PDB file of N, CA and C in Angstrom:
ATOM      1  N   MET C 507      -9.612  15.004 -37.197  1.00 87.00           N
ATOM      2  CA  MET C 507      -8.989  14.763 -38.285  1.00 87.00           C
ATOM      3  C   MET C 507      -7.645  15.439 -37.282  1.00 87.00           C
ATOM      4  N   GLU C 508      -6.666  15.333 -38.102  1.00 93.00           N
ATOM      5  CA  GLU C 508      -5.385  15.469 -37.074  1.00 93.00           C
ATOM      6  C   GLU C 508      -4.249  16.398 -38.213  1.00 93.00           C
ATOM      7  N   LYS C 509      -4.254  17.723 -37.710  1.00 95.00           N
ATOM      8  CA  LYS C 509      -3.174  18.546 -38.999  1.00 95.00           C
ATOM      9  C   LYS C 509      -2.214  19.171 -38.131  1.00 95.00           C
ATOM     10  N   GLU C 510      -1.055  19.210 -38.785  1.00 96.00           N
ATOM     11  CA  GLU C 510       0.446  20.225 -38.118  1.00 96.00           C
ATOM     12  C   GLU C 510       0.515  21.284 -39.054  1.00 96.00           C
ATOM     13  N   ILE C 511       0.801  22.125 -38.459  1.00 96.00           N
ATOM     14  CA  ILE C 511       0.314  23.223 -39.401  1.00 96.00           C
ATOM     15  C   ILE C 511       1.763  24.649 -38.699  1.00 96.00           C
ATOM     16  N   LYS C 512       2.577  25.276 -39.170  1.00 96.00           N
ATOM     17  CA  LYS C 512       3.365  26.062 -38.881  1.00 96.00           C
ATOM     18  C   LYS C 512       3.225  27.591 -39.354  1.00 96.00           C
ATOM     19  N   MET C 513       3.422  28.224 -38.001  1.00 96.00           N
ATOM     20  CA  MET C 513       2.824  29.415 -38.182  1.00 96.00           C
ATOM     21  C   MET C 513       4.186  30.756 -37.672  1.00 96.00           C
ATOM     22  N   THR C 514       3.867  32.170 -38.056  1.00 95.00           N
ATOM     23  CA  THR C 514       4.652  32.879 -36.722  1.00 95.00           C
ATOM     24  C   THR C 514       4.180  32.976 -35.713  1.00 95.00           C
ATOM     25  N   PRO C 515       4.827  33.692 -34.956  1.00 93.00           N
ATOM     26  CA  PRO C 515       3.707  34.034 -33.560  1.00 93.00           C
ATOM     27  C   PRO C 515       2.501  34.842 -34.822  1.00 93.00           C
ATOM     28  N   ASP C 516       2.664  35.965 -34.915  1.00 93.00           N
ATOM     29  CA  ASP C 516       1.552  36.607 -35.332  1.00 93.00           C
ATOM     30  C   ASP C 516       0.466  36.076 -36.200  1.00 93.00           C
ATOM     31  N   GLU C 517       1.334  35.103 -36.847  1.00 95.00           N
ATOM     32  CA  GLU C 517      -0.238  34.179 -37.543  1.00 95.00           C
ATOM     33  C   GLU C 517      -1.242  33.112 -36.127  1.00 95.00           C
ATOM     34  N   ALA C 518      -0.184  32.793 -35.098  1.00 94.00           N
ATOM     35  CA  ALA C 518      -0.841  31.940 -34.084  1.00 94.00           C
ATOM     36  C   ALA C 518      -1.701  32.536 -33.756  1.00 94.00           C
ATOM     37  N   VAL C 519      -1.570  34.167 -33.189  1.00 93.00           N
ATOM     38  CA  VAL C 519      -2.544  34.820 -32.591  1.00 93.00           C
ATOM     39  C   VAL C 519      -3.720  34.999 -33.052  1.00 93.00           C
ATOM     40  N   GLU C 520      -3.188  34.850 -34.202  1.00 94.00           N
ATOM     41  CA  GLU C 520      -4.977  35.433 -35.671  1.00 94.00           C
ATOM     42  C   GLU C 520      -5.533  34.574 -35.136  1.00 94.00           C
ATOM     43  N   TYR C 521      -4.910  33.186 -35.507  1.00 96.00           N
ATOM     44  CA  TYR C 521      -5.632  32.198 -35.609  1.00 96.00           C
ATOM     45  C   TYR C 521      -6.458  31.610 -34.304  1.00 96.00           C
ATOM     46  N   ILE C 522      -5.920  31.636 -32.876  1.00 95.00           N
ATOM     47  CA  ILE C 522      -6.557  31.795 -32.031  1.00 95.00           C
ATOM     48  C   ILE C 522      -7.684  32.450 -31.411  1.00 95.00           C
ATOM     49  N   ARG C 523      -7.211  33.901 -32.245  1.00 94.00           N
ATOM     50  CA  ARG C 523      -8.318  35.020 -32.037  1.00 94.00           C
ATOM     51  C   ARG C 523      -9.253  34.521 -33.015  1.00 94.00           C
ATOM     52  N   ASN C 524      -9.672  33.800 -34.635  1.00 95.00           N
ATOM     53  CA  ASN C 524     -10.678  33.189 -35.159  1.00 95.00           C
ATOM     54  C   ASN C 524     -11.094  31.917 -34.698  1.00 95.00           C
ATOM     55  N   ASN C 525     -10.016  31.209 -34.215  1.00 96.00           N
ATOM     56  CA  ASN C 525     -10.697  29.783 -34.220  1.00 96.00           C
ATOM     57  C   ASN C 525     -11.084  29.436 -32.976  1.00 96.00           C
ATOM     58  N   VAL C 526     -10.743  29.815 -32.121  1.00 97.00           N
ATOM     59  CA  VAL C 526     -10.281  28.924 -30.537  1.00 97.00           C
ATOM     60  C   VAL C 526     -12.084  29.780 -29.616  1.00 97.00           C
ATOM     61  N   ASN C 527     -12.774  28.438 -29.177  1.00 96.00           N
ATOM     62  CA  ASN C 527     -14.263  29.029 -28.657  1.00 96.00           C
ATOM     63  C   ASN C 527     -13.971  28.117 -27.417  1.00 96.00           C
ATOM     64  N   VAL C 528     -15.153  28.881 -26.307  1.00 97.00           N
ATOM     65  CA  VAL C 528     -14.978  28.153 -25.086  1.00 97.00           C
ATOM     66  C   VAL C 528     -15.508  26.922 -25.301  1.00 97.00           C
ATOM     67  N   GLY C 529     -14.999  26.195 -24.408  1.00 97.00           N
ATOM     68  CA  GLY C 529     -15.380  24.096 -24.531  1.00 97.00           C
ATOM     69  C   GLY C 529     -13.921  23.699 -25.218  1.00 97.00           C
ATOM     70  N   ASP C 530     -13.276  24.115 -26.212  1.00 97.00           N
ATOM     71  CA  ASP C 530     -11.869  23.721 -26.857  1.00 97.00           C
ATOM     72  C   ASP C 530     -10.649  23.225 -25.658  1.00 97.00           C
ATOM     73  N   THR C 531     -10.514  22.820 -26.283  1.00 97.00           N
ATOM     74  CA  THR C 531      -8.758  22.184 -25.536  1.00 97.00           C
ATOM     75  C   THR C 531      -7.905  22.672 -26.045  1.00 97.00           C
ATOM     76  N   LEU C 532      -6.921  23.404 -25.145  1.00 97.00           N
ATOM     77  CA  LEU C 532      -5.448  24.252 -25.665  1.00 97.00           C
ATOM     78  C   LEU C 532      -4.856  23.492 -24.921  1.00 97.00           C
ATOM     79  N   GLU C 533      -3.376  23.191 -25.537  1.00 96.00           N
ATOM     80  CA  GLU C 533      -2.306  22.351 -24.748  1.00 96.00           C
ATOM     81  C   GLU C 533      -1.105  23.588 -25.136  1.00 96.00           C
ATOM     82  N   LEU C 534      -0.841  24.550 -24.505  1.00 95.00           N
ATOM     83  CA  LEU C 534       0.405  25.540 -24.532  1.00 95.00           C
ATOM     84  C   LEU C 534       1.723  24.742 -23.931  1.00 95.00           C
ATOM     85  N   SER C 535       2.897  25.809 -24.916  1.00 94.00           N
ATOM     86  CA  SER C 535       4.029  24.617 -25.014  1.00 94.00           C
ATOM     87  C   SER C 535       4.914  26.138 -24.869  1.00 94.00           C
ATOM     88  N   TYR C 536       5.206  26.738 -23.454  1.00 92.00           N
ATOM     89  CA  TYR C 536       6.496  28.245 -23.913  1.00 92.00           C
ATOM     90  C   TYR C 536       7.239  27.993 -22.666  1.00 92.00           C
ATOM     91  N   ASN C 537       8.075  28.433 -22.796  1.00 86.00           N
ATOM     92  CA  ASN C 537       9.241  29.107 -22.293  1.00 86.00           C
ATOM     93  C   ASN C 537       9.345  28.011 -20.885  1.00 86.00           C
ATOM     94  N   ARG C 538       9.610  26.994 -21.163  1.00 87.00           N
ATOM     95  CA  ARG C 538       9.242  25.877 -20.283  1.00 87.00           C
ATOM     96  C   ARG C 538       8.302  25.810 -19.146  1.00 87.00           C
ATOM     97  N   ILE C 539       7.136  25.640 -19.868  1.00 89.00           N
ATOM     98  CA  ILE C 539       5.901  25.501 -19.594  1.00 89.00           C
ATOM     99  C   ILE C 539       5.088  24.845 -20.350  1.00 89.00           C
ATOM    100  N   PHE C 540       4.331  23.401 -19.634  1.00 90.00           N
ATOM    101  CA  PHE C 540       3.378  23.278 -20.317  1.00 90.00           C
ATOM    102  C   PHE C 540       2.086  23.416 -19.806  1.00 90.00           C
ATOM    103  N   ALA C 541       1.001  23.809 -20.240  1.00 90.00           N
ATOM    104  CA  ALA C 541      -0.336  23.968 -19.419  1.00 90.00           C
ATOM    105  C   ALA C 541      -1.457  23.629 -20.363  1.00 90.00           C
ATOM    106  N   PRO C 542      -1.587  22.469 -20.187  1.00 93.00           N
ATOM    107  CA  PRO C 542      -3.000  21.710 -20.929  1.00 93.00           C
ATOM    108  C   PRO C 542      -4.385  22.453 -19.897  1.00 93.00           C
ATOM    109  N   GLY C 543      -4.929  22.578 -21.302  1.00 94.00           N
ATOM    110  CA  GLY C 543      -7.114  22.885 -20.351  1.00 94.00           C
ATOM    111  C   GLY C 543      -7.776  23.337 -21.178  1.00 94.00           C
ATOM    112  N   GLU C 544      -8.774  22.863 -20.428  1.00 95.00           N
ATOM    113  CA  GLU C 544     -10.581  23.557 -21.783  1.00 95.00           C
ATOM    114  C   GLU C 544     -10.574  25.055 -21.544  1.00 95.00           C
ATOM    115  N   VAL C 545     -10.779  25.945 -22.318  1.00 97.00           N
ATOM    116  CA  VAL C 545     -10.722  27.542 -22.822  1.00 97.00           C
ATOM    117  C   VAL C 545     -12.267  27.438 -21.718  1.00 97.00           C
ATOM    118  N   LEU C 546     -12.066  28.170 -21.375  1.00 96.00           N
ATOM    119  CA  LEU C 546     -13.204  29.074 -20.364  1.00 96.00           C
ATOM    120  C   LEU C 546     -13.742  30.387 -20.942  1.00 96.00           C
ATOM    121  N   GLY C 547     -13.056  31.099 -21.734  1.00 96.00           N
ATOM    122  CA  GLY C 547     -13.335  32.836 -22.365  1.00 96.00           C
ATOM    123  C   GLY C 547     -11.682  33.047 -23.216  1.00 96.00           C
ATOM    124  N   VAL C 548     -12.433  33.729 -24.121  1.00 95.00           N
ATOM    125  CA  VAL C 548     -11.409  34.215 -24.794  1.00 95.00           C
ATOM    126  C   VAL C 548     -11.785  35.717 -24.819  1.00 95.00           C
ATOM    127  N   VAL C 549     -11.143  36.225 -24.602  1.00 92.00           N
ATOM    128  CA  VAL C 549     -11.433  38.017 -24.544  1.00 92.00           C
ATOM    129  C   VAL C 549     -10.174  38.854 -25.451  1.00 92.00           C
ATOM    130  N   SER C 550     -10.411  39.748 -26.603  1.00 90.00           N
ATOM    131  CA  SER C 550     -10.315  40.494 -26.960  1.00 90.00           C
ATOM    132  C   SER C 550      -9.345  41.280 -26.889  1.00 90.00           C
ATOM    133  N   GLU C 551      -8.499  42.061 -27.451  1.00 86.00           N
ATOM    134  CA  GLU C 551      -7.596  42.861 -27.185  1.00 86.00           C
ATOM    135  C   GLU C 551      -8.016  43.978 -26.461  1.00 86.00           C
ATOM    136  N   ASP C 552      -7.437  44.813 -25.886  1.00 80.00           N
ATOM    137  CA  ASP C 552      -8.539  46.439 -25.390  1.00 80.00           C
ATOM    138  C   ASP C 552      -7.591  47.205 -25.497  1.00 80.00           C
ATOM    139  N   SER C 553      -8.023  48.016 -26.518  1.00 77.00           N
ATOM    140  CA  SER C 553      -6.794  49.503 -26.471  1.00 77.00           C
ATOM    141  C   SER C 553      -6.205  50.357 -25.514  1.00 77.00           C
ATOM    142  N   GLU C 554      -7.407  50.607 -24.652  1.00 79.00           N
ATOM    143  CA  GLU C 554      -7.380  51.045 -23.346  1.00 79.00           C
ATOM    144  C   GLU C 554      -6.327  50.886 -22.485  1.00 79.00           C
ATOM    145  N   THR C 555      -6.407  49.592 -22.061  1.00 76.00           N
ATOM    146  CA  THR C 555      -5.347  48.776 -21.013  1.00 76.00           C
ATOM    147  C   THR C 555      -3.658  48.471 -22.055  1.00 76.00           C
ATOM    148  N   GLY C 556      -4.057  48.232 -23.246  1.00 70.00           N
ATOM    149  CA  GLY C 556      -2.737  47.774 -24.073  1.00 70.00           C
ATOM    150  C   GLY C 556      -3.109  46.453 -23.531  1.00 70.00           C
ATOM    151  N   GLU C 557      -3.307  45.477 -22.801  1.00 77.00           N
ATOM    152  CA  GLU C 557      -3.544  43.822 -23.187  1.00 77.00           C
ATOM    153  C   GLU C 557      -3.922  43.694 -23.922  1.00 77.00           C
ATOM    154  N   GLY C 558      -3.636  42.171 -24.497  1.00 87.00           N
ATOM    155  CA  GLY C 558      -3.544  41.665 -25.509  1.00 87.00           C
ATOM    156  C   GLY C 558      -4.526  40.634 -25.911  1.00 87.00           C
ATOM    157  N   LEU C 559      -4.662  40.267 -26.892  1.00 92.00           N
ATOM    158  CA  LEU C 559      -5.960  38.495 -26.784  1.00 92.00           C
ATOM    159  C   LEU C 559      -5.218  37.449 -25.622  1.00 92.00           C
ATOM    160  N   ARG C 560      -6.670  37.562 -24.508  1.00 94.00           N
ATOM    161  CA  ARG C 560      -6.420  36.524 -23.285  1.00 94.00           C
ATOM    162  C   ARG C 560      -7.291  35.612 -23.671  1.00 94.00           C
ATOM    163  N   VAL C 561      -6.434  34.186 -23.172  1.00 96.00           N
ATOM    164  CA  VAL C 561      -7.430  32.901 -23.069  1.00 96.00           C
ATOM    165  C   VAL C 561      -7.200  32.799 -21.813  1.00 96.00           C
ATOM    166  N   ASN C 562      -8.331  32.330 -20.749  1.00 96.00           N
ATOM    167  CA  ASN C 562      -9.250  31.917 -19.525  1.00 96.00           C
ATOM    168  C   ASN C 562      -9.114  30.456 -19.985  1.00 96.00           C
ATOM    169  N   LEU C 563      -7.876  29.229 -18.925  1.00 95.00           N
ATOM    170  CA  LEU C 563      -8.058  28.676 -19.399  1.00 95.00           C
ATOM    171  C   LEU C 563      -8.373  27.678 -18.184  1.00 95.00           C
ATOM    172  N   GLN C 564      -8.919  26.597 -17.440  1.00 93.00           N
ATOM    173  CA  GLN C 564      -9.412  25.531 -16.223  1.00 93.00           C
ATOM    174  C   GLN C 564      -8.322  24.619 -16.640  1.00 93.00           C
ATOM    175  N   LEU C 565      -6.972  24.511 -16.025  1.00 92.00           N
ATOM    176  CA  LEU C 565      -5.915  23.717 -16.367  1.00 92.00           C
ATOM    177  C   LEU C 565      -6.461  22.214 -15.993  1.00 92.00           C
ATOM    178  N   ASN C 566      -6.139  21.357 -16.714  1.00 88.00           N
ATOM    179  CA  ASN C 566      -6.162  19.652 -16.384  1.00 88.00           C
ATOM    180  C   ASN C 566      -4.778  19.197 -15.324  1.00 88.00           C
ATOM    181  N   GLY C 567      -5.807  18.643 -14.396  1.00 77.00           N
ATOM    182  CA  GLY C 567      -4.372  18.275 -12.962  1.00 77.00           C
ATOM    183  C   GLY C 567      -4.947  19.551 -11.746  1.00 77.00           C
ATOM    184  N   ASP C 568      -4.124  18.788 -10.773  1.00 73.00           N
ATOM    185  CA  ASP C 568      -4.700  19.240  -9.329  1.00 73.00           C
ATOM    186  C   ASP C 568      -3.428  20.133  -8.617  1.00 73.00           C
ATOM    187  N   ILE C 569      -3.411  21.051  -8.643  1.00 64.00           N
ATOM    188  CA  ILE C 569      -2.764  22.699  -8.312  1.00 64.00           C
ATOM    189  C   ILE C 569      -3.623  23.241  -7.812  1.00 64.00           C
ATOM    190  N   LEU C 570      -2.896  24.308  -6.443  1.00 62.00           N
ATOM    191  CA  LEU C 570      -3.851  24.970  -6.241  1.00 62.00           C
ATOM    192  C   LEU C 570      -4.482  26.254  -7.006  1.00 62.00           C
ATOM    193  N   ASN C 571      -3.831  26.570  -7.989  1.00 65.00           N
ATOM    194  CA  ASN C 571      -5.618  27.637  -8.693  1.00 65.00           C
ATOM    195  C   ASN C 571      -5.049  27.080 -10.110  1.00 65.00           C
ATOM    196  N   GLN C 572      -6.280  26.258 -10.343  1.00 89.00           N
ATOM    197  CA  GLN C 572      -6.471  26.161 -11.614  1.00 89.00           C
ATOM    198  C   GLN C 572      -6.987  26.970 -12.873  1.00 89.00           C
ATOM    199  N   ASN C 573      -7.331  27.983 -12.530  1.00 91.00           N
ATOM    200  CA  ASN C 573      -7.839  28.535 -13.616  1.00 91.00           C
ATOM    201  C   ASN C 573      -6.754  29.740 -13.701  1.00 91.00           C
ATOM    202  N   ILE C 574      -6.474  29.957 -15.441  1.00 91.00           N
ATOM    203  CA  ILE C 574      -5.005  30.917 -15.506  1.00 91.00           C
ATOM    204  C   ILE C 574      -5.573  31.660 -16.604  1.00 91.00           C
ATOM    205  N   GLU C 575      -5.324  32.763 -16.808  1.00 93.00           N
ATOM    206  CA  GLU C 575      -5.597  34.034 -17.692  1.00 93.00           C
ATOM    207  C   GLU C 575      -3.897  33.858 -18.675  1.00 93.00           C
ATOM    208  N   VAL C 576      -3.962  33.824 -19.804  1.00 93.00           N
ATOM    209  CA  VAL C 576      -2.903  33.646 -20.513  1.00 93.00           C
ATOM    210  C   VAL C 576      -2.965  34.622 -21.596  1.00 93.00           C
ATOM    211  N   ASP C 577      -1.878  36.006 -21.762  1.00 93.00           N
ATOM    212  CA  ASP C 577      -1.882  36.909 -22.698  1.00 93.00           C
ATOM    213  C   ASP C 577      -1.153  36.731 -24.278  1.00 93.00           C
ATOM    214  N   PHE C 578      -1.661  36.371 -24.788  1.00 92.00           N
ATOM    215  CA  PHE C 578      -0.958  35.868 -26.261  1.00 92.00           C
ATOM    216  C   PHE C 578       0.112  37.413 -27.076  1.00 92.00           C
ATOM    217  N   LYS C 579      -0.199  38.511 -25.653  1.00 88.00           N
ATOM    218  CA  LYS C 579       0.555  39.181 -27.191  1.00 88.00           C
ATOM    219  C   LYS C 579       1.675  39.400 -26.097  1.00 88.00           C
ATOM    220  N   GLU C 580       1.739  38.955 -24.741  1.00 90.00           N
ATOM    221  CA  GLU C 580       3.438  38.882 -23.801  1.00 90.00           C
ATOM    222  C   GLU C 580       3.822  37.906 -24.131  1.00 90.00           C
ATOM    223  N   ILE C 581       3.268  36.444 -24.501  1.00 92.00           N
ATOM    224  CA  ILE C 581       4.411  35.455 -24.799  1.00 92.00           C
ATOM    225  C   ILE C 581       4.275  34.616 -26.371  1.00 92.00           C
ATOM    226  N   LYS C 582       3.765  35.707 -27.118  1.00 91.00           N
ATOM    227  CA  LYS C 582       4.076  34.953 -28.568  1.00 91.00           C
ATOM    228  C   LYS C 582       5.494  34.639 -29.049  1.00 91.00           C
ATOM    229  N   ASP C 583       5.995  35.131 -28.491  1.00 92.00           N
ATOM    230  CA  ASP C 583       7.657  35.435 -29.198  1.00 92.00           C
ATOM    231  C   ASP C 583       8.187  34.096 -28.417  1.00 92.00           C
ATOM    232  N   GLU C 584       7.762  33.301 -27.478  1.00 93.00           N
ATOM    233  CA  GLU C 584       8.049  32.444 -26.186  1.00 93.00           C
ATOM    234  C   GLU C 584       7.520  31.281 -26.411  1.00 93.00           C
ATOM    235  N   ILE C 585       6.523  30.872 -27.442  1.00 92.00           N
ATOM    236  CA  ILE C 585       5.856  29.765 -27.694  1.00 92.00           C
ATOM    237  C   ILE C 585       6.649  28.914 -28.458  1.00 92.00           C
ATOM    238  N   VAL C 586       6.630  27.377 -28.183  1.00 92.00           N
ATOM    239  CA  VAL C 586       6.804  26.115 -29.004  1.00 92.00           C
ATOM    240  C   VAL C 586       6.197  25.959 -29.714  1.00 92.00           C
ATOM    241  N   GLU C 587       4.983  25.405 -28.953  1.00 95.00           N
ATOM    242  CA  GLU C 587       4.286  24.803 -29.641  1.00 95.00           C
ATOM    243  C   GLU C 587       2.768  24.720 -29.146  1.00 95.00           C
ATOM    244  N   ILE C 588       1.346  24.940 -30.189  1.00 97.00           N
ATOM    245  CA  ILE C 588       0.064  25.157 -29.850  1.00 97.00           C
ATOM    246  C   ILE C 588      -0.400  23.958 -30.366  1.00 97.00           C
ATOM    247  N   ARG C 589      -1.309  23.169 -29.232  1.00 97.00           N
ATOM    248  CA  ARG C 589      -2.322  22.020 -29.667  1.00 97.00           C
ATOM    249  C   ARG C 589      -3.352  22.081 -29.101  1.00 97.00           C
ATOM    250  N   HIS C 590      -4.630  22.542 -30.486  1.00 98.00           N
ATOM    251  CA  HIS C 590      -6.088  23.432 -30.587  1.00 98.00           C
ATOM    252  C   HIS C 590      -6.995  21.703 -30.688  1.00 98.00           C
ATOM    253  N   ILE C 591      -7.348  21.249 -29.227  1.00 97.00           N
ATOM    254  CA  ILE C 591      -8.423  20.191 -29.354  1.00 97.00           C
ATOM    255  C   ILE C 591      -9.736  20.681 -29.475  1.00 97.00           C
ATOM    256  N   THR C 592     -10.527  20.039 -30.722  1.00 96.00           N
ATOM    257  CA  THR C 592     -12.022  20.392 -31.150  1.00 96.00           C
ATOM    258  C   THR C 592     -12.487  18.732 -30.916  1.00 96.00           C
ATOM    259  N   ASP C 593     -14.298  18.899 -31.387  1.00 94.00           N
ATOM    260  CA  ASP C 593     -14.755  17.534 -31.610  1.00 94.00           C
ATOM    261  C   ASP C 593     -14.566  17.405 -32.611  1.00 94.00           C
ATOM    262  N   GLU C 594     -14.019  18.334 -33.910  1.00 93.00           N
ATOM    263  CA  GLU C 594     -13.842  17.486 -35.163  1.00 93.00           C
ATOM    264  C   GLU C 594     -12.136  17.671 -35.040  1.00 93.00           C
ATOM    265  N   ASP C 595     -11.582  18.495 -34.766  1.00 95.00           N
ATOM    266  CA  ASP C 595      -9.857  18.386 -35.437  1.00 95.00           C
ATOM    267  C   ASP C 595      -9.480  18.535 -33.886  1.00 95.00           C
ATOM    268  N   ASP C 596      -8.310  18.537 -34.324  1.00 97.00           N
ATOM    269  CA  ASP C 596      -6.863  17.911 -33.665  1.00 97.00           C
ATOM    270  C   ASP C 596      -5.304  18.831 -34.037  1.00 97.00           C
ATOM    271  N   ILE C 597      -5.272  19.922 -33.864  1.00 97.00           N
ATOM    272  CA  ILE C 597      -4.820  20.675 -34.871  1.00 97.00           C
ATOM    273  C   ILE C 597      -2.869  21.207 -33.824  1.00 97.00           C
ATOM    274  N   THR C 598      -1.879  20.682 -34.048  1.00 97.00           N
ATOM    275  CA  THR C 598      -0.878  21.251 -33.769  1.00 97.00           C
ATOM    276  C   THR C 598      -0.157  22.529 -34.594  1.00 97.00           C
ATOM    277  N   ILE C 599      -0.284  23.138 -33.570  1.00 96.00           N
ATOM    278  CA  ILE C 599       0.811  24.122 -34.672  1.00 96.00           C
ATOM    279  C   ILE C 599       1.579  24.860 -33.895  1.00 96.00           C
ATOM    280  N   GLU C 600       3.100  24.514 -34.852  1.00 94.00           N
ATOM    281  CA  GLU C 600       4.445  24.418 -34.481  1.00 94.00           C
ATOM    282  C   GLU C 600       5.095  25.848 -35.084  1.00 94.00           C
ATOM    283  N   PHE C 601       5.803  26.242 -34.639  1.00 91.00           N
ATOM    284  CA  PHE C 601       6.481  28.060 -34.704  1.00 91.00           C
ATOM    285  C   PHE C 601       7.993  27.782 -35.876  1.00 91.00           C
ATOM    286  N   TYR C 602       7.404  28.734 -36.379  1.00 84.00           N
ATOM    287  CA  TYR C 602       9.466  28.976 -37.343  1.00 84.00           C
ATOM    288  C   TYR C 602       9.724  29.911 -37.080  1.00 84.00           C
TER     289      TYR C 602
END
């Protein structure tokens, strides 16, 4: 099922924490970057280091380093759109 929803950056981070799983596809558009890829892992916030919610992605395409880690605490205010694709759903999150 395809859905479009609007969220604040903080709501989107909460959505990712609760709904994104290994094997899902995330397409991130932020700060002039488009990064589509398969989720390899989701790492919760670390109170000791201050790192935020991190998602490891295997990017689609042929580049030198195909695995990236995105810290949503660092980029949440720069995100333009997130598309979350699972076997059942295709959800596009837009920001207001």
